[in-house]
C-alpha positions in Angstrom: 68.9 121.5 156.0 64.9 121.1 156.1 63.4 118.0 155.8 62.0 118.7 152.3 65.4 119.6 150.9 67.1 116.5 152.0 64.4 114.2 150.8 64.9 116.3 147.4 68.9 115.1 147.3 67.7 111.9 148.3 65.7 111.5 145.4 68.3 112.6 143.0 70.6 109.9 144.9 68.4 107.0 143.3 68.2 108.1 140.0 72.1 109.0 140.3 73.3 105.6 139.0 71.1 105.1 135.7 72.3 109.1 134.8 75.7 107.9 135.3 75.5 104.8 133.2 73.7 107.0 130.7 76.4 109.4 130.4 79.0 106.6 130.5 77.3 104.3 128.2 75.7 106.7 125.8 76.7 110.6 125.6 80.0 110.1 126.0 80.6 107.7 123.1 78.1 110.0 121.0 80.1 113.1 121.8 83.6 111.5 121.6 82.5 109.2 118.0 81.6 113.4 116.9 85.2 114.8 117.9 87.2 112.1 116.0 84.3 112.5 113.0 87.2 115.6 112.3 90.7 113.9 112.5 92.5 111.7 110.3 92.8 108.6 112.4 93.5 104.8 112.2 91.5 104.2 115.3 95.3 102.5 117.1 97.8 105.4 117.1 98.1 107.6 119.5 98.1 110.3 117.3 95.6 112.0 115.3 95.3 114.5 113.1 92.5 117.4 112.8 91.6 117.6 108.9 88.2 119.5 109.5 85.7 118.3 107.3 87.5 116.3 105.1 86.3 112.8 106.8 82.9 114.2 105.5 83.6 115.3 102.0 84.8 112.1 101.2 81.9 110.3 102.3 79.2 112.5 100.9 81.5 111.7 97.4 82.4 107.9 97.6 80.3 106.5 95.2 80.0 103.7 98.2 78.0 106.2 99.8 75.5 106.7 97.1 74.9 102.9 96.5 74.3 102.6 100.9 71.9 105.6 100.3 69.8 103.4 97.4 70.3 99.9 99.7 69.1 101.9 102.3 65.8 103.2 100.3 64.5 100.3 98.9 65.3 98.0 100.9 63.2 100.3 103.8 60.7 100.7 101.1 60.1 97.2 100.5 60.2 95.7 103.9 58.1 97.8 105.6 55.2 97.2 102.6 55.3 93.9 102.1 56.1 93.3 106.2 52.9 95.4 106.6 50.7 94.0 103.7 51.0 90.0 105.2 51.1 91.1 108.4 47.7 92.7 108.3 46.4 89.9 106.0 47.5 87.5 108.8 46.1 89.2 111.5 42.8 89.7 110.0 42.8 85.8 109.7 43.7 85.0 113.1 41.0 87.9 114.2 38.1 85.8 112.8 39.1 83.0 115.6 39.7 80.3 113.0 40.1 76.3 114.5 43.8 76.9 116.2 44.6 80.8 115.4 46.8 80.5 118.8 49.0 78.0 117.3 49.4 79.7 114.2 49.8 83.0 115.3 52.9 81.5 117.8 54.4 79.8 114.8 54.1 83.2 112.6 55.8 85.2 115.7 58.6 82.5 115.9 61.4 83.6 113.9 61.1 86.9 115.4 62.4 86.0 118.5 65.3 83.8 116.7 68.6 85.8 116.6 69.5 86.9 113.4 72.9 85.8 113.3 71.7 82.6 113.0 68.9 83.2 110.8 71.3 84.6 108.5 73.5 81.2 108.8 70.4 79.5 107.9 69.7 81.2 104.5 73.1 81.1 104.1 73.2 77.6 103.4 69.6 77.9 101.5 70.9 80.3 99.0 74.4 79.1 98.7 75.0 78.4 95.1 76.6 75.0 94.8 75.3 72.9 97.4 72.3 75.3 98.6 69.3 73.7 99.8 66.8 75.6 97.2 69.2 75.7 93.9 69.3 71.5 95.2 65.5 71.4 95.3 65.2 73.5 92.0 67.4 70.9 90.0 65.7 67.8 92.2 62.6 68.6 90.2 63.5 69.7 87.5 63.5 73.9 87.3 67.4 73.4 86.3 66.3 77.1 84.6 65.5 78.6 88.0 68.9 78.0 89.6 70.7 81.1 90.4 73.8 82.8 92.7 71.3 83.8 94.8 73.8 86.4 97.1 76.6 86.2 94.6 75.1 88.1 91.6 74.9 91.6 92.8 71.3 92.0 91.1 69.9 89.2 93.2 71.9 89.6 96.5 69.7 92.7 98.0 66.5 91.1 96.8 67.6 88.3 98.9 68.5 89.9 101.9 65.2 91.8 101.6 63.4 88.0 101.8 65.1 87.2 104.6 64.4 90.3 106.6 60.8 89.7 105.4 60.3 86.3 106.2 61.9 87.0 110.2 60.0 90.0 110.5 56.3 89.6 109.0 55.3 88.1 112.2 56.0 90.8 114.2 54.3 92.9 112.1 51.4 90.4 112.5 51.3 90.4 116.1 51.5 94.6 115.9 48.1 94.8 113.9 46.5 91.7 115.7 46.5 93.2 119.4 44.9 96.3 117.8 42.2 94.8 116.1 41.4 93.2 119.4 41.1 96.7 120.5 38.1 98.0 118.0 34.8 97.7 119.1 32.7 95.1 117.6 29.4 96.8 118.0 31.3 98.8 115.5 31.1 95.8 113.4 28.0 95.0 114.1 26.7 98.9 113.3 28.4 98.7 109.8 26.7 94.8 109.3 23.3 96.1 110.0 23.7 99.4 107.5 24.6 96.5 104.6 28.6 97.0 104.9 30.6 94.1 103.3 33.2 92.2 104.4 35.4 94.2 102.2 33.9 97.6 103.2 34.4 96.9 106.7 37.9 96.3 106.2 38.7 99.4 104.3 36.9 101.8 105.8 36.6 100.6 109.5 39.8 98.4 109.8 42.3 100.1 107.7 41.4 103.5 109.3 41.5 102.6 112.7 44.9 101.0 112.6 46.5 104.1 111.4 48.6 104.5 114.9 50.3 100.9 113.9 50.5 102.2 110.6 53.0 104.8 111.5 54.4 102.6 114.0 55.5 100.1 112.1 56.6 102.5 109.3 58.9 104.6 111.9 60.4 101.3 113.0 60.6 100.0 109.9 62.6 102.9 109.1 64.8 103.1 112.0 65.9 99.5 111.4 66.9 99.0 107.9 69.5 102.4 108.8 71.0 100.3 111.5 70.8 97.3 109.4 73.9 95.0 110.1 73.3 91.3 111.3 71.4 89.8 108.0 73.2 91.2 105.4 76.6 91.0 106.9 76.2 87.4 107.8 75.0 86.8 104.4 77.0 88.8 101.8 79.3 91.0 104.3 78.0 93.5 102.0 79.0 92.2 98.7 79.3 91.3 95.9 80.1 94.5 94.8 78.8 97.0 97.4 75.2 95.5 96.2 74.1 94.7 99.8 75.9 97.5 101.8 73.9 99.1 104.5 75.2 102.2 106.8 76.4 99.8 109.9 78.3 97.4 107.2 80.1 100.1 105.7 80.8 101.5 109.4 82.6 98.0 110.6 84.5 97.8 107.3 85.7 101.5 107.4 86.7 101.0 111.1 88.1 97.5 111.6 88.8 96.5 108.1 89.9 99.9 106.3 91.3 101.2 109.6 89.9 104.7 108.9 88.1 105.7 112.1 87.9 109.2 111.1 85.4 108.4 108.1 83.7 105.8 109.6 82.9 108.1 112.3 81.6 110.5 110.0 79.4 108.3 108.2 78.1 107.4 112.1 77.1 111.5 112.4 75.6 111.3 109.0 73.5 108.5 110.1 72.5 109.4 113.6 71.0 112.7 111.6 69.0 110.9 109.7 67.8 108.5 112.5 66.8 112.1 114.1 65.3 113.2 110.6 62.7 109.7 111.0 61.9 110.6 114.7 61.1 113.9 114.1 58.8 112.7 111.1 57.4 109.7 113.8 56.5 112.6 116.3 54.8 115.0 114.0 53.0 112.1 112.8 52.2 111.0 116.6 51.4 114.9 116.7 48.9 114.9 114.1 47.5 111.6 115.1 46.5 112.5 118.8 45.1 116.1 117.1 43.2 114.2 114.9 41.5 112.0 118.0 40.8 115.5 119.7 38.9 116.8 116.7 37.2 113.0 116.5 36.2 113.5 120.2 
């Protein structure tokens, strides 16, 4: 064996462990979840049985299914907006170097690094109906009126799930658009300053245009984590009342530890790994167009 050959083995020995883990931890769990996607199984028995594509004809008609699809929708819709719109107004704050922007920006980023679990725990207790903190404060001072079940009336549960995912998450989205502010130029500032620009022009046709990568960066991630959002609402509501805050990943616990039916809840897992490959093809033709866009720029 040359000396070229065996330093080409030896390369493939190092990256040997991480392909194995990869296979272990990921592709075969993918590939198995797929195969019991067609059999009837209670996800204990030893036995299974193949029923096709049944699993997936009776999750493409629960009407569960269609109420996941609309949780799924607007709650992506609204988080990633409103997540967007604060966190650019924030950042655009802090940008202008205001007496202790470092503090505030670190207090803005801080419930993004708090787990959700306990962030859900928190609200919990703020929205419980009873003795919550906020239907307390609301009678305290006299807004009786304003009291509500804030996660127990099914057309105020997702709307509350939505602040909470909004008020953990804006600070991320802050931090996104900050550090790419830093990045523009300020002569290009200065250019648009001399030529008469206002504050207001600058921002929507310098800022706004500029941060388009974060734009699509934060609206691929935005949509890749409401699908495989789980910790919030099921802390919260464990998708109640009434199927008003189910999500994909809530409805793939209950289906598989609660309903015992590991056949359809691995079905509903295919259906939502394709759409999580529908968003990523959109991110990359977005990237696509983006980079072709700079190269025309250039």
């Amino acid at each position: 064996m040359n000396i070229k050959r065996k330093q080409e083995l030896q390369n493939y020995l190092f990256i040997l462990p991480i392909v194995i883990l990869f296979l272990g931890i990921v592709i075969y769990p993918l590939i198995y979840n797929i195969i019991i996607s067609f059999y009837d199984w209670n996800g204990i028995s030893i036995e299974k049985v193949f029923n096709g594509i049944e699993n997936y004809k009776a999750i493409l008609t629960d009407p569960v299914f269609k109420k996941i699809v609309f949780n799924f929708v607007v709650f992506a819709i609204v988080t990633i907006v409103v997540q967007a719109f604060f966190g650019m107004v924030f950042a655009s704050i802090f940008a202008r170097k205001i007496h202790l922007s470092g503090f505030y920006r670190i207090l803005f980023y801080l419930p993004v690094i708090a787990t959700p679990t306990i962030v859900g725990n928190v609200f919990s207790k703020i929205f419980e109906t009873n003795r919550g903190y906020l239907n307390g404060f609301l009678h305290l001072i006299g807004l009786d009126s304003l009291c509500q079940q804030w996660i127990a009336d099914p057309k105020l549960a997702l709307g509350s799930v939505i602040f909470v995912n909004i008020w953990q998450w804006t600070g991320y989205s802050m931090l996104m658009y900050y550090a790419n502010m830093m990045n523009i130029p300020q002569s290009v500032y200065e250019a648009a300053t001399m030529d008469g620009a206002s504050a207001v022009q600058q921002f929507t046709r310098i800022t706004f245009p500029l941060l388009r990568g974060t734009h699509y960066t934060l609206f691929i991630m935005g949509m890749l984590s409401s699908l495989k959002c789980f910790d919030i609402p099921y802390v919260l509501t464990r998708g109640g009342p009434n199927y008003a805050t189910e999500f994909f990943s809530t409805y793939i616990y209950t289906k598989s530890f609660d309903m015992f039916e590991q056949g359809e809840a691995s079905a509903l897992t295919v259906i939502m790994l394709l759409i999580a490959m529908l968003i990523t093809a959109v991110q990359l033709k977005l990237y696509f167009r983006n980079d072709k866009d700079k190269e025309l720029a250039g």
